PDB file of C-alpha atoms in Angstrom:
ATOM      1  CA  MET A 221       4.498 -18.840 -18.738  1.00  0.00           C
ATOM      2  CA  GLN A 222       6.067 -16.653 -21.406  1.00  0.00           C
ATOM      3  CA  ASN A 223       9.834 -16.802 -21.913  1.00  0.00           C
ATOM      4  CA  ASP A 224      10.453 -13.083 -22.473  1.00  0.00           C
ATOM      5  CA  ASN A 225       9.864 -12.020 -18.896  1.00  0.00           C
ATOM      6  CA  VAL A 226      11.132 -11.024 -15.508  1.00  0.00           C
ATOM      7  CA  ALA A 227       9.832 -13.326 -12.804  1.00  0.00           C
ATOM      8  CA  LEU A 228       9.666 -13.784  -9.072  1.00  0.00           C
ATOM      9  CA  THR A 229       9.811 -17.391  -7.944  1.00  0.00           C
ATOM     10  CA  LEU A 230       9.243 -18.029  -4.279  1.00  0.00           C
ATOM     11  CA  PHE A 231       8.909 -21.075  -2.092  1.00  0.00           C
ATOM     12  CA  SER A 232       7.041 -21.370   1.177  1.00  0.00           C
ATOM     13  CA  SER A 233       6.180 -24.153   3.587  1.00  0.00           C
ATOM     14  CA  ASP A 234       3.144 -22.226   4.865  1.00  0.00           C
ATOM     15  CA  ASP A 235      -0.230 -23.934   4.653  1.00  0.00           C
ATOM     16  CA  PHE A 236      -1.752 -22.663   1.394  1.00  0.00           C
ATOM     17  CA  GLU A 237      -5.045 -24.415   2.087  1.00  0.00           C
ATOM     18  CA  ARG A 238      -6.198 -21.379   4.058  1.00  0.00           C
ATOM     19  CA  ARG A 239      -8.969 -19.152   2.779  1.00  0.00           C
ATOM     20  CA  GLU A 240      -7.468 -16.157   4.638  1.00  0.00           C
ATOM     21  CA  LEU A 241      -4.157 -16.561   2.809  1.00  0.00           C
ATOM     22  CA  ALA A 242      -5.835 -16.737  -0.604  1.00  0.00           C
ATOM     23  CA  GLU A 243      -7.986 -13.712   0.249  1.00  0.00           C
ATOM     24  CA  SER A 244      -4.956 -11.750   1.496  1.00  0.00           C
ATOM     25  CA  PHE A 245      -3.094 -12.514  -1.732  1.00  0.00           C
ATOM     26  CA  LEU A 246      -6.008 -11.314  -3.855  1.00  0.00           C
ATOM     27  CA  GLU A 247      -6.420  -8.192  -1.690  1.00  0.00           C
ATOM     28  CA  ILE A 248      -2.780  -7.345  -2.389  1.00  0.00           C
ATOM     29  CA  LEU A 249      -3.383  -7.787  -6.129  1.00  0.00           C
ATOM     30  CA  ASN A 250      -6.540  -5.676  -5.972  1.00  0.00           C
ATOM     31  CA  ARG A 251      -4.552  -2.748  -4.526  1.00  0.00           C
ATOM     32  CA  GLN A 252      -2.062  -2.778  -7.406  1.00  0.00           C
ATOM     33  CA  ARG A 253      -2.066  -0.592 -10.476  1.00  0.00           C
ATOM     34  CA  LEU A 254      -4.166  -1.826 -13.376  1.00  0.00           C
ATOM     35  CA  ASP A 255      -1.061  -3.197 -15.149  1.00  0.00           C
ATOM     36  CA  PHE A 256      -0.727  -5.918 -12.476  1.00  0.00           C
ATOM     37  CA  LEU A 257      -4.411  -6.731 -11.992  1.00  0.00           C
ATOM     38  CA  PRO A 258      -5.433 -10.105 -13.483  1.00  0.00           C
ATOM     39  CA  GLU A 259      -8.183 -10.254 -16.110  1.00  0.00           C
ATOM     40  CA  LYS A 260      -8.728 -14.016 -16.191  1.00  0.00           C
ATOM     41  CA  PHE A 261      -7.933 -17.063 -14.095  1.00  0.00           C
ATOM     42  CA  ASP A 262      -8.036 -20.834 -14.432  1.00  0.00           C
ATOM     43  CA  ILE A 263      -6.281 -24.005 -13.347  1.00  0.00           C
ATOM     44  CA  TYR A 264      -4.347 -24.235 -16.624  1.00  0.00           C
ATOM     45  CA  ALA A 265      -2.489 -21.698 -18.774  1.00  0.00           C
ATOM     46  CA  PRO A 266      -3.511 -19.808 -20.736  1.00  0.00           C
ATOM     47  CA  ALA A 267      -6.160 -18.689 -18.260  1.00  0.00           C
ATOM     48  CA  LYS A 268      -9.459 -18.266 -20.064  1.00  0.00           C
ATOM     49  CA  GLN A 269     -12.257 -20.005 -18.183  1.00  0.00           C
ATOM     50  CA  TYR A 270     -13.012 -17.359 -15.527  1.00  0.00           C
ATOM     51  CA  VAL A 271     -13.111 -13.561 -15.660  1.00  0.00           C
ATOM     52  CA  TYR A 272     -11.392 -12.003 -12.650  1.00  0.00           C
ATOM     53  CA  ASN A 273     -13.590  -9.646 -10.622  1.00  0.00           C
ATOM     54  CA  LYS A 274     -11.743  -7.651  -7.980  1.00  0.00           C
ATOM     55  CA  LEU A 275     -15.066  -6.814  -6.291  1.00  0.00           C
ATOM     56  CA  ASN A 276     -15.890 -10.493  -5.800  1.00  0.00           C
ATOM     57  CA  SER A 277     -12.941 -12.867  -5.594  1.00  0.00           C
ATOM     58  CA  THR A 278     -14.890 -15.830  -4.165  1.00  0.00           C
ATOM     59  CA  GLU A 279     -14.540 -17.888  -7.367  1.00  0.00           C
ATOM     60  CA  ALA A 280     -10.785 -17.336  -7.465  1.00  0.00           C
ATOM     61  CA  VAL A 281     -10.418 -18.265  -3.781  1.00  0.00           C
ATOM     62  CA  ASP A 282     -12.513 -21.411  -4.292  1.00  0.00           C
ATOM     63  CA  LEU A 283     -10.402 -22.440  -7.276  1.00  0.00           C
ATOM     64  CA  TRP A 284      -7.203 -21.841  -5.241  1.00  0.00           C
ATOM     65  CA  LEU A 285      -8.488 -24.025  -2.377  1.00  0.00           C
ATOM     66  CA  ASN A 286      -9.697 -26.787  -4.721  1.00  0.00           C
ATOM     67  CA  SER A 287     -12.086 -27.903  -1.965  1.00  0.00           C
ATOM     68  CA  GLU A 288     -14.446 -30.066  -4.021  1.00  0.00           C
ATOM     69  CA  HIS A 289     -11.658 -32.091  -5.613  1.00  0.00           C
ATOM     70  CA  ASN A 290      -9.809 -32.418  -2.305  1.00  0.00           C
ATOM     71  CA  LYS A 291     -12.922 -33.809  -0.564  1.00  0.00           C
ATOM     72  CA  LYS A 292     -13.155 -36.496  -3.247  1.00  0.00           C
ATOM     73  CA  SER A 293      -9.436 -37.287  -3.162  1.00  0.00           C
ATOM     74  CA  LEU A 294      -9.435 -37.759   0.619  1.00  0.00           C
ATOM     75  CA  SER A 295     -12.354 -40.135   0.428  1.00  0.00           C
ATOM     76  CA  ALA A 296     -10.564 -42.042  -2.350  1.00  0.00           C
ATOM     77  CA  LEU A 297      -7.493 -42.517  -0.133  1.00  0.00           C
ATOM     78  CA  MET A 298      -5.331 -40.216  -2.232  1.00  0.00           C
ATOM     79  CA  PRO A 299      -1.985 -39.220  -0.684  1.00  0.00           C
ATOM     80  CA  GLY A 300      -3.128 -35.712   0.183  1.00  0.00           C
ATOM     81  CA  LYS A 301      -4.578 -32.425  -0.967  1.00  0.00           C
ATOM     82  CA  SER A 302      -3.432 -29.995  -3.620  1.00  0.00           C
ATOM     83  CA  GLY A 303      -4.440 -26.891  -5.485  1.00  0.00           C
ATOM     84  CA  SER A 304      -3.334 -24.537  -8.198  1.00  0.00           C
ATOM     85  CA  ILE A 305      -4.453 -21.345  -9.862  1.00  0.00           C
ATOM     86  CA  ILE A 306      -3.169 -19.236 -12.736  1.00  0.00           C
ATOM     87  CA  LEU A 307      -4.162 -15.574 -12.968  1.00  0.00           C
ATOM     88  CA  GLN A 308      -3.226 -13.615 -16.086  1.00  0.00           C
ATOM     89  CA  ARG A 309      -3.472 -10.201 -17.678  1.00  0.00           C
ATOM     90  CA  GLY A 310      -3.018  -9.366 -21.356  1.00  0.00           C
ATOM     91  CA  LYS A 311      -3.497 -11.267 -24.592  1.00  0.00           C
ATOM     92  CA  LYS A 312       0.161 -12.256 -24.552  1.00  0.00           C
ATOM     93  CA  GLU A 313       0.108 -13.117 -20.845  1.00  0.00           C
ATOM     94  CA  ASP A 314       1.922  -9.880 -19.984  1.00  0.00           C
ATOM     95  CA  VAL A 315       1.394 -10.574 -16.280  1.00  0.00           C
ATOM     96  CA  THR A 316       1.046 -14.090 -14.860  1.00  0.00           C
ATOM     97  CA  TYR A 317       0.619 -15.361 -11.309  1.00  0.00           C
ATOM     98  CA  SER A 318       0.944 -19.123 -10.894  1.00  0.00           C
ATOM     99  CA  ILE A 319       0.369 -20.759  -7.516  1.00  0.00           C
ATOM    100  CA  THR A 320       0.673 -24.461  -6.694  1.00  0.00           C
ATOM    101  CA  TRP A 321       0.408 -26.154  -3.334  1.00  0.00           C
ATOM    102  CA  LYS A 322       0.364 -29.670  -1.899  1.00  0.00           C
ATOM    103  CA  LYS A 323      -0.396 -31.105   1.488  1.00  0.00           C
ATOM    104  CA  ASN A 324       0.267 -34.614   2.796  1.00  0.00           C
ATOM    105  CA  ARG A 325      -2.401 -36.686   4.487  1.00  0.00           C
ATOM    106  CA  ASN A 326      -0.795 -35.943   7.841  1.00  0.00           C
ATOM    107  CA  LYS A 327      -1.736 -32.271   7.222  1.00  0.00           C
ATOM    108  CA  ASN A 328       1.855 -31.120   6.931  1.00  0.00           C
ATOM    109  CA  PRO A 329       2.245 -28.771   3.977  1.00  0.00           C
ATOM    110  CA  LYS A 330       4.915 -29.505   1.394  1.00  0.00           C
ATOM    111  CA  MET A 331       6.999 -26.815  -0.253  1.00  0.00           C
ATOM    112  CA  ASN A 332       4.587 -24.592  -2.159  1.00  0.00           C
ATOM    113  CA  SER A 333       5.557 -22.308  -5.007  1.00  0.00           C
ATOM    114  CA  ILE A 334       4.484 -19.044  -6.518  1.00  0.00           C
ATOM    115  CA  ASP A 335       5.663 -17.621  -9.813  1.00  0.00           C
ATOM    116  CA  PHE A 336       4.854 -14.047 -10.717  1.00  0.00           C
ATOM    117  CA  SER A 337       6.102 -12.827 -14.081  1.00  0.00           C
ATOM    118  CA  ILE A 338       5.858  -9.648 -16.115  1.00  0.00           C
ATOM    119  CA  THR A 339       6.709  -9.166 -19.748  1.00  0.00           C
ATOM    120  CA  SER A 340      10.160  -7.702 -20.338  1.00  0.00           C
ATOM    121  CA  SER A 341       8.600  -4.586 -21.898  1.00  0.00           C
ATOM    122  CA  PHE A 342       7.818  -3.501 -18.316  1.00  0.00           C
ATOM    123  CA  LEU A 343      11.577  -3.038 -17.852  1.00  0.00           C
ATOM    124  CA  HIS A 344      11.444   0.039 -20.071  1.00  0.00           C
ATOM    125  CA  ASP A 345       9.254   1.879 -17.566  1.00  0.00           C
ATOM    126  CA  ARG A 346      11.118   2.548 -14.316  1.00  0.00           C
ATOM    127  CA  GLU A 347       7.896   3.165 -12.375  1.00  0.00           C
ATOM    128  CA  LEU A 348       6.380  -0.146 -13.536  1.00  0.00           C
ATOM    129  CA  PHE A 349       9.536  -2.042 -12.658  1.00  0.00           C
ATOM    130  CA  ASN A 350       9.713  -0.375  -9.226  1.00  0.00           C
ATOM    131  CA  ASP A 351       6.075  -1.294  -8.599  1.00  0.00           C
ATOM    132  CA  PHE A 352       6.892  -4.871  -9.642  1.00  0.00           C
ATOM    133  CA  HIS A 353       9.719  -4.961  -7.107  1.00  0.00           C
ATOM    134  CA  VAL A 354       7.495  -3.578  -4.316  1.00  0.00           C
ATOM    135  CA  LEU A 355       4.816  -6.156  -5.145  1.00  0.00           C
ATOM    136  CA  CYS A 356       7.460  -8.905  -5.032  1.00  0.00           C
ATOM    137  CA  GLU A 357       8.476  -7.791  -1.542  1.00  0.00           C
ATOM    138  CA  GLU A 358       4.828  -7.824  -0.391  1.00  0.00           C
ATOM    139  CA  LEU A 359       4.369 -11.369  -1.706  1.00  0.00           C
ATOM    140  CA  ILE A 360       7.610 -12.562  -0.105  1.00  0.00           C
ATOM    141  CA  LEU A 361       6.407 -11.300   3.270  1.00  0.00           C
ATOM    142  CA  LEU A 362       2.821 -12.546   2.856  1.00  0.00           C
ATOM    143  CA  PHE A 363       3.892 -16.117   2.113  1.00  0.00           C
ATOM    144  CA  ASN A 364       6.724 -16.279   4.701  1.00  0.00           C
ATOM    145  CA  SER A 365       9.028 -17.362   1.911  1.00  0.00           C
ATOM    146  CA  VAL A 366      11.939 -19.647   2.663  1.00  0.00           C
ATOM    147  CA  LYS A 367      13.494 -18.743  -0.688  1.00  0.00           C
ATOM    148  CA  ALA A 368      12.698 -16.069  -3.233  1.00  0.00           C
ATOM    149  CA  ARG A 369      14.432 -15.109  -6.442  1.00  0.00           C
ATOM    150  CA  ILE A 370      13.815 -12.484  -9.100  1.00  0.00           C
ATOM    151  CA  HIS A 371      15.256 -13.526 -12.431  1.00  0.00           C
ATOM    152  CA  ASN A 372      15.347 -12.130 -15.933  1.00  0.00           C
ATOM    153  CA  ASN A 373      14.379 -14.543 -18.703  1.00  0.00           C
ATOM    154  CA  THR A 374      14.568 -12.117 -21.605  1.00  0.00           C
ATOM    155  CA  GLN A 375      16.804 -14.474 -23.561  1.00  0.00           C
ATOM    156  CA  GLY A 376      14.534 -17.490 -23.561  1.00  0.00           C
ATOM    157  CA  LEU A 377      14.955 -19.910 -20.710  1.00  0.00           C
ATOM    158  CA  GLN A 378      18.564 -18.849 -20.213  1.00  0.00           C
ATOM    159  CA  ALA A 379      18.434 -16.421 -17.291  1.00  0.00           C
ATOM    160  CA  ILE A 380      20.835 -13.487 -17.459  1.00  0.00           C
ATOM    161  CA  ARG A 381      22.331 -11.641 -14.482  1.00  0.00           C
ATOM    162  CA  LEU A 382      19.422 -10.106 -12.636  1.00  0.00           C
ATOM    163  CA  ASP A 383      19.301 -12.391  -9.619  1.00  0.00           C
ATOM    164  CA  ILE A 384      18.052 -10.654  -6.518  1.00  0.00           C
ATOM    165  CA  ILE A 385      17.699 -12.533  -3.280  1.00  0.00           C
ATOM    166  CA  HIS A 386      15.496 -10.843  -0.708  1.00  0.00           C
ATOM    167  CA  PRO A 387      17.918  -9.638   2.038  1.00  0.00           C
ATOM    168  CA  GLU A 388      16.083 -11.298   4.936  1.00  0.00           C
ATOM    169  CA  LEU A 389      16.219 -14.658   3.158  1.00  0.00           C
ATOM    170  CA  SER A 390      19.943 -14.695   2.465  1.00  0.00           C
ATOM    171  CA  HIS A 391      21.028 -14.945   6.116  1.00  0.00           C
TER     172      HIS A 391
END
């Protein structure tokens, strides 16, 4: 993920190995303005293996679920299941969504994470930044987040004061 960005990091103990959840996430992305719509996706950054198609997100959902690998890992007595997906827009990764999840053998999900970042140039456009904030709120609600944080990384990895905790999560 780029270092000159504003990012949402959220954590959830929801079960991310659910097709409906992956589809709901992608439906939310598909409703966004073009600036937030991914162009490519992959397991690793930079995303370049798959072209994102908002009319057919089956490949992206399948990559999220990691079903083929998880079938093999369960038969090989691995400790559990996992998955990850990176979706990106722009040559300089102007918009990045990174999702990772893990699940123990006993089917209890571990703490899963989502990072959603936008390049800091989006801060210069109030409408873009407002849309970013609204999208963050939608993702926080979709994933039943136990913790969510918006932070500004425009000075490298040293975050400056733009911490926003979603009000419902700070109680």
